[in-house]
Amino acid sequence: MGYQETITFILEMIGTIAFAASGALVGSEQKMDIFGVSVLGVITAVGGGMIRDVTLGITPPGVFQKPVYAAVAVLTSVLVFFLLYFKREMLKGNVTYDKVMLVMDSVGLGIFTVVGVNTGIRQGFADNTFLLVFVGTITGVGGGLLRDMMAEVPPYIFVKHIYACASIVGAIVCVYTYRWFGLVFSLIFGSAAVILMRYLAAHYRWNLPKLK
């Protein structure tokens, strides 16, 4: 495994843990049992990647080729479940819950957005900007969207500050940074752009216009 593959794998692991934790948090908040919490954790972590792989014609999707991602997601979800089972007061109050969700979702969103773009590049679509931005965005937001639909809560992507737009911006940054400076810089700057934009949107309460 070369250094670029190693960096990509490390980022994917971090993103998997972050998204699995966010899925487990939603499941715990909805009073689900340990199985439901684990399912939400896994679907949040790998759902976007599965949609991306189907779009790119990768069969079977990567999660079935490398079960380590699903295994890590299950382990993370179980740990979160038992942590909250014995220490429920850790997330007492909506403010704490929202802060933890912001961190987990932002990190996962940033990492999976650039991983999605990188996957499209490796599949030979380096010149197709629209496709790369699309697969980057769907990799970033797809798992969270499936999570919220299964938990029957308003999708995070539609109601919480700047979310999908941050993924789109990060994907664009990733694509052009790759063309100018190479893979490693594209992964760093693309994910950083998403995380920074999400933080600023939450801090300054930026939202897209919506009906009252």
Short mmCIF file of C-alpha atoms in Angstrom, two decimals, residues 2-185:
data_model
loop_
_atom_site.label_atom_id
_atom_site.label_comp_id
_atom_site.label_asym_id
_atom_site.label_seq_id
_atom_site.Cartn_x
_atom_site.Cartn_y
_atom_site.Cartn_z
CA GLY A 2 1.50 3.35 -1.11
CA TYR A 3 1.41 6.50 0.99
CA GLN A 4 -1.54 7.91 -0.97
CA GLU A 5 -3.57 4.75 -0.38
CA THR A 6 -2.54 4.82 3.28
CA ILE A 7 -3.68 8.43 3.70
CA THR A 8 -6.98 7.64 1.96
CA PHE A 9 -7.56 4.58 4.16
CA ILE A 10 -6.85 6.55 7.35
CA LEU A 11 -9.27 9.27 6.28
CA GLU A 12 -11.92 6.67 5.47
CA MET A 13 -11.52 5.12 8.92
CA ILE A 14 -11.86 8.50 10.63
CA GLY A 15 -14.93 9.31 8.53
CA THR A 16 -16.44 5.89 9.20
CA ILE A 17 -16.05 6.31 12.96
CA ALA A 18 -17.44 9.87 12.90
CA PHE A 19 -20.49 9.00 10.80
CA ALA A 20 -21.16 5.77 12.68
CA ALA A 21 -21.10 7.74 15.94
CA SER A 22 -23.55 10.29 14.55
CA GLY A 23 -25.88 7.50 13.42
CA ALA A 24 -25.66 5.84 16.83
CA LEU A 25 -26.43 9.17 18.51
CA VAL A 26 -29.58 9.60 16.43
CA GLY A 27 -30.65 6.03 17.19
CA SER A 28 -30.05 6.53 20.90
CA GLU A 29 -31.97 9.79 20.87
CA GLN A 30 -34.89 7.95 19.23
CA LYS A 31 -34.82 5.32 22.03
CA MET A 32 -33.81 2.47 19.68
CA ASP A 33 -32.38 -0.80 20.98
CA ILE A 34 -28.77 -1.82 20.37
CA PHE A 35 -29.60 -3.44 17.02
CA GLY A 36 -31.39 -0.35 15.74
CA VAL A 37 -28.54 1.87 16.92
CA SER A 38 -26.02 -0.37 15.13
CA VAL A 39 -28.04 -0.41 11.90
CA LEU A 40 -28.25 3.39 11.89
CA GLY A 41 -24.53 3.64 12.59
CA VAL A 42 -23.65 1.33 9.70
CA ILE A 43 -26.05 2.89 7.21
CA THR A 44 -24.75 6.37 8.06
CA ALA A 45 -21.14 5.26 7.62
CA VAL A 46 -21.47 3.25 4.39
CA GLY A 47 -24.77 4.37 2.82
CA GLY A 48 -23.32 7.28 0.85
CA GLY A 49 -20.45 5.15 -0.41
CA MET A 50 -22.86 2.47 -1.62
CA ILE A 51 -24.87 5.03 -3.61
CA ARG A 52 -21.61 6.39 -5.05
CA ASP A 53 -20.38 2.94 -6.09
CA VAL A 54 -23.69 2.09 -7.78
CA THR A 55 -23.51 5.41 -9.66
CA LEU A 56 -19.95 4.68 -10.81
CA GLY A 57 -20.75 1.08 -11.73
CA ILE A 58 -18.50 -0.46 -9.06
CA THR A 59 -19.75 -3.96 -8.30
CA PRO A 60 -20.05 -5.12 -5.67
CA PRO A 61 -19.95 -1.82 -3.73
CA GLY A 62 -16.78 -1.23 -1.75
CA VAL A 63 -18.32 -2.07 1.63
CA PHE A 64 -18.81 -5.67 0.45
CA GLN A 65 -15.27 -5.87 -0.92
CA LYS A 66 -13.75 -4.52 2.32
CA PRO A 67 -16.02 -5.48 5.26
CA VAL A 68 -13.65 -3.67 7.65
CA TYR A 69 -15.68 -0.47 7.19
CA ALA A 70 -18.93 -2.12 8.27
CA ALA A 71 -17.14 -3.85 11.15
CA VAL A 72 -15.68 -0.57 12.41
CA ALA A 73 -19.09 1.09 12.09
CA VAL A 74 -20.74 -1.66 14.15
CA LEU A 75 -18.05 -1.51 16.81
CA THR A 76 -18.30 2.28 17.03
CA SER A 77 -22.10 2.14 17.27
CA VAL A 78 -22.02 -0.48 20.05
CA LEU A 79 -19.48 1.56 22.02
CA VAL A 80 -21.61 4.70 21.70
CA PHE A 81 -24.70 2.75 22.76
CA PHE A 82 -23.12 1.39 25.94
CA LEU A 83 -21.47 4.72 26.71
CA LEU A 84 -24.86 6.41 26.64
CA TYR A 85 -26.56 3.46 28.35
CA PHE A 86 -24.40 3.86 31.44
CA LYS A 87 -23.65 7.61 31.13
CA ARG A 88 -26.84 9.07 29.68
CA GLU A 89 -26.21 12.38 31.40
CA MET A 90 -23.26 12.96 29.05
CA LEU A 91 -25.72 14.15 26.40
CA LYS A 92 -28.19 15.71 28.76
CA GLY A 93 -29.80 18.68 27.02
CA ASN A 94 -30.27 19.52 23.34
CA VAL A 95 -27.28 21.90 23.28
CA THR A 96 -24.75 19.18 24.09
CA TYR A 97 -26.39 16.74 21.67
CA ASP A 98 -26.31 19.32 18.87
CA LYS A 99 -22.63 20.12 19.51
CA VAL A 100 -21.59 16.48 19.39
CA MET A 101 -23.68 15.90 16.26
CA LEU A 102 -22.11 18.97 14.65
CA VAL A 103 -18.59 17.69 15.23
CA MET A 104 -19.29 14.10 14.13
CA ASP A 105 -21.35 15.06 11.09
CA SER A 106 -18.92 17.78 9.97
CA VAL A 107 -15.85 15.54 10.17
CA GLY A 108 -17.64 12.68 8.42
CA LEU A 109 -19.08 14.99 5.78
CA GLY A 110 -15.71 16.56 4.97
CA ILE A 111 -13.83 13.29 4.76
CA PHE A 112 -16.41 11.34 2.78
CA THR A 113 -16.89 14.19 0.33
CA VAL A 114 -13.23 14.12 -0.70
CA VAL A 115 -13.12 10.30 -0.60
CA GLY A 116 -16.06 10.29 -3.02
CA VAL A 117 -14.26 12.65 -5.38
CA ASN A 118 -11.10 10.54 -5.12
CA THR A 119 -13.06 7.39 -5.97
CA GLY A 120 -14.44 9.05 -9.10
CA ILE A 121 -10.94 10.09 -10.11
CA ARG A 122 -9.60 6.55 -9.63
CA GLN A 123 -12.42 5.21 -11.80
CA GLY A 124 -11.16 7.32 -14.70
CA PHE A 125 -13.46 10.35 -14.52
CA ALA A 126 -10.83 12.96 -13.60
CA ASP A 127 -11.97 15.30 -16.40
CA ASN A 128 -15.69 15.12 -15.59
CA THR A 129 -16.11 17.90 -13.04
CA PHE A 130 -19.88 17.56 -12.69
CA LEU A 131 -19.71 13.81 -12.04
CA LEU A 132 -16.89 14.21 -9.50
CA VAL A 133 -18.77 16.90 -7.58
CA PHE A 134 -21.93 14.79 -7.66
CA VAL A 135 -20.31 11.59 -6.36
CA GLY A 136 -18.39 13.59 -3.75
CA THR A 137 -21.58 15.21 -2.50
CA ILE A 138 -23.67 12.03 -2.52
CA THR A 139 -20.92 10.18 -0.66
CA GLY A 140 -20.92 12.92 1.96
CA VAL A 141 -24.65 13.40 2.47
CA GLY A 142 -26.14 10.06 1.37
CA GLY A 143 -25.54 8.13 4.59
CA GLY A 144 -26.94 10.88 6.81
CA LEU A 145 -29.99 11.20 4.59
CA LEU A 146 -30.71 7.46 4.82
CA ARG A 147 -30.12 7.60 8.59
CA ASP A 148 -32.66 10.34 9.15
CA MET A 149 -35.24 8.72 6.88
CA MET A 150 -34.94 5.44 8.80
CA ALA A 151 -35.13 7.27 12.14
CA GLU A 152 -38.16 9.25 10.93
CA VAL A 153 -36.64 12.62 11.78
CA PRO A 154 -36.37 15.68 9.51
CA PRO A 155 -33.29 15.04 7.35
CA TYR A 156 -30.27 16.93 8.71
CA ILE A 157 -29.38 17.86 5.14
CA PHE A 158 -32.53 19.98 4.78
CA VAL A 159 -32.84 21.72 8.15
CA LYS A 160 -29.44 22.16 9.88
CA HIS A 161 -27.46 25.20 8.75
CA ILE A 162 -25.35 24.83 5.60
CA TYR A 163 -24.90 21.11 4.97
CA ALA A 164 -25.17 19.84 1.39
CA CYS A 165 -23.89 23.19 0.13
CA ALA A 166 -20.76 22.75 2.25
CA SER A 167 -20.24 19.32 0.67
CA ILE A 168 -20.65 20.76 -2.82
CA VAL A 169 -18.13 23.53 -2.12
CA GLY A 170 -15.68 21.03 -0.62
CA ALA A 171 -16.05 18.73 -3.63
CA ILE A 172 -15.32 21.61 -6.02
CA VAL A 173 -12.27 22.63 -3.97
CA CYS A 174 -11.11 19.01 -3.99
CA VAL A 175 -11.48 18.63 -7.77
CA TYR A 176 -9.53 21.74 -8.69
CA THR A 177 -6.91 21.29 -5.99
CA TYR A 178 -6.30 17.79 -7.39
CA ARG A 179 -5.73 19.20 -10.87
CA TRP A 180 -3.36 21.89 -9.62
CA PHE A 181 -1.51 20.28 -6.71
CA GLY A 182 -2.25 16.53 -6.67
CA LEU A 183 -4.16 14.03 -4.55
CA VAL A 184 -2.85 14.62 -1.04
CA PHE A 185 -3.45 18.37 -1.09
#
